[in-house]
């Protein structure tokens, strides 16, 4: 298995632009998580899905952030409009059963820079 | 919400055993303790999970005292490649919607010195 796949690996954009991050979970996994990592705040959970349904989005910072999972093999995290403070590394992870505490497999991350 | 406290950073020489302690004074009865490892420029990787006493796998050991208010991740004979950030998480694995418990924070940065 190729593991969790994220694209793009790096994204540089200007303030106000729309940014879309993509994730392909490990085949067969029924949980998908989106995280954001910064030096100041560490690794934060933004939202997670179970069987393509959003379960908890309480970590999403504000309405500019949205996430979708149209099918079991694809998810997007969108920021519109982007702001410099959104600069961070965004990770996607997936797991098989057992709730949020089962072993999560992380992707390589997308490094986002908003100028 | 079980809050965890762990050292910000640690240094160790190659070949030594490293013990990273995590404090979780308000751990709940059904909470499990989970550790992840993150190498630079990579996503975190699951290391070990336990509920009480001792758990050991090919990578590490996890020691949990009877009161469960702390836990210690033990890495035997570390090498330079063990330089990473280590996260301690505490939460109830039976609650599938307990996402508020899933808190990584900033972890412990371990630097292994030659």
Short mmCIF file of C-alpha atoms in Angstrom, two decimals:
data_model
loop_
_atom_site.label_atom_id
_atom_site.label_comp_id
_atom_site.label_asym_id
_atom_site.label_seq_id
_atom_site.Cartn_x
_atom_site.Cartn_y
_atom_site.Cartn_z
CA UNK A 1 0.00 0.00 0.00
CA UNK A 2 1.26 3.48 -0.82
CA UNK A 3 0.18 4.92 2.48
CA UNK A 4 -1.72 8.17 2.89
CA UNK A 5 -1.18 10.42 -0.10
CA UNK A 6 -1.36 14.19 0.11
CA UNK A 7 -1.10 16.80 -2.60
CA UNK A 8 0.39 19.20 -3.19
CA UNK A 9 3.45 18.74 -0.98
CA UNK A 10 4.16 22.46 -1.05
CA UNK A 11 1.86 25.37 -1.78
CA UNK A 12 2.72 29.03 -1.92
CA UNK A 13 -0.11 31.45 -2.44
CA UNK A 14 -1.03 35.03 -1.86
CA UNK A 15 -3.38 36.31 0.77
CA UNK A 16 -6.99 36.17 -0.34
CA UNK A 17 -6.55 33.25 -2.70
CA UNK A 18 -8.40 29.96 -2.36
CA UNK A 19 -6.32 26.96 -1.35
CA UNK A 20 -7.36 23.33 -1.73
CA UNK A 21 -5.44 20.52 -0.07
CA UNK A 22 -6.09 16.92 -1.08
CA UNK A 23 -5.83 13.60 0.66
CA UNK A 24 -6.18 9.96 -0.33
CA UNK A 25 -6.44 7.69 2.72
CA UNK A 26 -5.20 4.14 2.93
CA UNK A 27 -7.62 1.85 1.15
CA UNK A 28 -10.11 0.27 3.55
CA UNK A 29 -9.60 2.78 6.34
CA UNK A 30 -12.85 4.25 7.61
CA UNK A 31 -11.52 7.21 9.60
CA UNK A 32 -9.88 10.28 8.11
CA UNK A 33 -8.33 13.15 10.04
CA UNK A 34 -7.07 16.60 9.10
CA UNK A 35 -4.43 18.26 11.30
CA UNK A 36 -2.53 21.53 11.27
CA UNK A 37 0.96 21.94 12.70
CA UNK A 38 2.71 25.18 13.64
CA UNK A 39 5.65 25.93 15.88
CA UNK A 40 3.54 27.91 18.29
CA UNK A 41 0.53 25.62 18.66
CA UNK A 42 1.96 22.22 17.83
CA UNK A 43 -0.20 19.62 16.12
CA UNK A 44 -3.92 20.39 16.22
CA UNK A 45 -6.83 18.26 15.08
CA UNK A 46 -9.08 20.23 12.74
CA UNK A 47 -11.77 17.73 11.75
CA UNK A 48 -12.31 14.04 11.33
CA UNK A 49 -14.60 11.82 9.28
CA UNK A 50 -15.99 8.35 9.87
CA UNK A 51 -17.29 6.53 6.81
CA UNK A 52 -17.14 9.79 4.85
CA UNK A 53 -19.31 11.64 7.39
CA UNK A 54 -17.85 14.57 9.36
CA UNK A 55 -17.99 13.66 13.04
CA UNK A 56 -16.32 16.54 14.82
CA UNK A 57 -15.23 19.82 13.25
CA UNK A 58 -14.75 21.71 16.50
CA UNK A 59 -11.08 22.21 15.67
CA UNK A 60 -11.75 24.08 12.45
CA UNK A 61 -10.51 27.60 13.18
CA UNK A 62 -13.20 29.57 11.39
CA UNK A 63 -15.63 29.65 8.51
CA UNK A 64 -12.86 30.18 6.02
CA UNK A 65 -11.97 26.51 6.48
CA UNK A 66 -14.09 23.72 5.06
CA UNK A 67 -13.53 20.01 4.54
CA UNK A 68 -15.30 17.43 2.44
CA UNK A 69 -15.08 13.72 1.88
CA UNK A 70 -17.15 12.85 -1.20
CA UNK A 71 -16.08 9.20 -1.14
CA UNK A 72 -13.98 6.75 0.82
CA UNK A 73 -10.83 7.45 -1.16
CA UNK A 74 -10.70 11.23 -1.30
CA UNK A 75 -10.93 14.25 0.96
CA UNK A 76 -10.26 17.96 0.58
CA UNK A 77 -9.50 20.77 2.97
CA UNK A 78 -10.25 24.18 1.55
CA UNK A 79 -9.28 27.62 2.82
CA UNK A 80 -11.09 30.55 1.27
CA UNK A 81 -9.86 33.26 1.51
CA UNK A 82 -6.40 32.36 2.77
CA UNK A 83 -4.49 34.54 5.23
CA UNK A 84 -0.80 34.63 6.25
CA UNK A 85 -1.67 33.13 9.65
CA UNK A 86 -2.87 29.99 7.86
CA UNK A 87 0.74 29.20 6.97
CA UNK A 88 1.46 25.79 8.46
CA UNK A 89 1.97 22.14 7.63
CA UNK A 90 -1.32 20.35 7.10
CA UNK A 91 -1.44 16.61 7.69
CA UNK A 92 -4.01 14.07 6.72
CA UNK A 93 -4.23 10.75 8.55
CA UNK A 94 -6.38 7.66 8.32
CA UNK A 95 -7.15 4.72 10.58
CA UNK A 96 -9.11 1.50 10.56
CA UNK A 97 -11.95 1.15 13.03
CA UNK A 98 -11.71 1.56 16.78
CA UNK A 99 -12.53 5.24 16.95
CA UNK A 100 -10.08 8.11 17.09
CA UNK A 101 -7.64 6.27 19.34
CA UNK A 102 -6.79 3.50 16.95
CA UNK A 103 -3.39 3.76 15.28
CA UNK A 104 -3.43 6.62 12.82
CA UNK A 105 -1.31 6.62 9.68
CA UNK A 106 -0.18 10.05 8.64
CA UNK A 107 0.60 11.39 5.22
CA UNK A 108 3.72 13.41 4.41
CA UNK A 109 1.92 16.71 4.87
CA UNK A 110 1.37 19.82 2.78
CA UNK A 111 3.48 22.83 3.64
CA UNK A 112 1.35 25.92 3.01
CA UNK A 113 2.82 29.39 2.81
CA UNK A 114 0.46 32.33 2.46
CA UNK A 115 2.21 35.56 1.52
CA UNK B 1 -10.46 16.32 29.19
CA UNK B 2 -7.28 14.62 30.36
CA UNK B 3 -4.46 17.12 30.00
CA UNK B 4 -0.91 15.90 29.63
CA UNK B 5 2.37 17.51 30.60
CA UNK B 6 5.70 16.40 29.20
CA UNK B 7 9.16 17.99 29.01
CA UNK B 8 9.73 20.34 26.11
CA UNK B 9 13.09 18.84 25.22
CA UNK B 10 15.67 16.22 26.19
CA UNK B 11 19.18 15.36 25.10
CA UNK B 12 20.79 11.93 25.23
CA UNK B 13 23.96 10.28 24.02
CA UNK B 14 23.89 7.42 21.58
CA UNK B 15 23.55 4.01 23.16
CA UNK B 16 21.82 5.24 26.28
CA UNK B 17 18.33 4.37 27.44
CA UNK B 18 15.96 7.31 27.27
CA UNK B 19 12.91 7.71 29.47
CA UNK B 20 10.32 10.35 28.67
CA UNK B 21 7.72 10.88 31.36
CA UNK B 22 4.25 12.23 30.75
CA UNK B 23 2.05 13.52 33.53
CA UNK B 24 -1.73 13.08 33.29
CA UNK B 25 -3.11 13.71 36.75
CA UNK B 26 -6.78 13.75 35.77
CA UNK B 27 -6.77 10.63 33.64
CA UNK B 28 -10.20 8.97 33.55
CA UNK B 29 -10.96 5.35 34.25
CA UNK B 30 -11.45 4.39 30.61
CA UNK B 31 -8.60 6.46 29.20
CA UNK B 32 -5.75 4.83 27.32
CA UNK B 33 -2.26 6.29 26.92
CA UNK B 34 -0.82 6.55 23.44
CA UNK B 35 2.58 7.71 22.20
CA UNK B 36 3.49 8.96 18.74
CA UNK B 37 6.89 9.80 17.23
CA UNK B 38 7.50 12.47 14.62
CA UNK B 39 10.68 12.80 12.58
CA UNK B 40 11.54 16.11 10.93
CA UNK B 41 9.52 16.81 7.81
CA UNK B 42 7.31 13.76 8.33
CA UNK B 43 3.93 13.03 9.85
CA UNK B 44 3.70 11.41 13.29
CA UNK B 45 3.99 7.66 13.63
CA UNK B 46 2.26 5.51 16.24
CA UNK B 47 4.70 3.96 18.71
CA UNK B 48 2.82 2.29 21.51
CA UNK B 49 -0.43 2.28 23.49
CA UNK B 50 -1.30 0.98 26.94
CA UNK B 51 -3.75 1.06 29.81
CA UNK B 52 -1.81 -0.14 32.86
CA UNK B 53 1.43 -1.79 34.02
CA UNK B 54 3.85 -2.40 31.17
CA UNK B 55 3.59 -2.73 27.43
CA UNK B 56 6.53 -3.60 25.19
CA UNK B 57 6.96 -3.81 21.45
CA UNK B 58 9.89 -3.89 19.06
CA UNK B 59 10.38 -0.13 19.33
CA UNK B 60 9.73 0.89 22.92
CA UNK B 61 8.32 0.08 26.33
CA UNK B 62 5.56 1.92 28.13
CA UNK B 63 5.49 1.89 31.92
CA UNK B 64 2.29 2.91 33.70
CA UNK B 65 2.15 2.96 37.52
CA UNK B 66 -0.85 1.74 39.44
CA UNK B 67 -2.39 5.20 39.90
CA UNK B 68 -2.00 5.87 36.14
CA UNK B 69 -1.35 9.56 36.77
CA UNK B 70 1.83 9.38 34.74
CA UNK B 71 3.47 7.17 32.16
CA UNK B 72 7.01 6.69 30.93
CA UNK B 73 8.06 5.92 27.40
CA UNK B 74 11.36 4.03 27.41
CA UNK B 75 13.59 3.86 24.34
CA UNK B 76 16.40 1.33 24.73
CA UNK B 77 19.87 2.20 23.43
CA UNK B 78 18.93 5.20 21.31
CA UNK B 79 20.68 6.00 18.07
CA UNK B 80 20.94 9.22 16.09
CA UNK B 81 17.91 8.15 14.10
CA UNK B 82 15.76 8.34 17.23
CA UNK B 83 16.05 12.12 17.18
CA UNK B 84 12.43 13.16 16.92
CA UNK B 85 9.48 14.71 18.73
CA UNK B 86 7.52 12.36 20.99
CA UNK B 87 3.88 13.00 21.82
CA UNK B 88 1.91 11.62 24.74
CA UNK B 89 -1.88 11.44 24.33
CA UNK B 90 -4.56 10.33 26.76
CA UNK B 91 -8.17 9.50 25.94
CA UNK B 92 -11.01 7.05 26.02
CA UNK B 93 -10.88 4.67 23.10
CA UNK B 94 -14.45 3.61 23.70
CA UNK B 95 -15.82 7.05 22.88
CA UNK B 96 -15.77 7.35 19.12
CA UNK B 97 -16.84 10.95 19.22
CA UNK B 98 -14.34 12.01 21.86
CA UNK B 99 -12.28 14.06 19.47
CA UNK B 100 -11.72 16.75 22.06
CA UNK B 101 -9.46 14.29 23.86
CA UNK B 102 -7.21 13.88 20.85
CA UNK B 103 -4.59 16.49 21.74
CA UNK B 104 -1.03 16.25 20.45
CA UNK B 105 0.33 19.61 21.59
CA UNK B 106 4.03 20.31 21.12
CA UNK B 107 5.48 17.07 22.50
CA UNK B 108 9.02 16.37 23.73
CA UNK B 109 11.88 17.07 21.36
CA UNK B 110 14.54 14.37 21.84
CA UNK B 111 17.99 15.05 20.47
CA UNK B 112 20.43 12.15 20.36
CA UNK B 113 24.05 13.25 20.48
CA UNK B 114 26.92 11.24 18.97
#
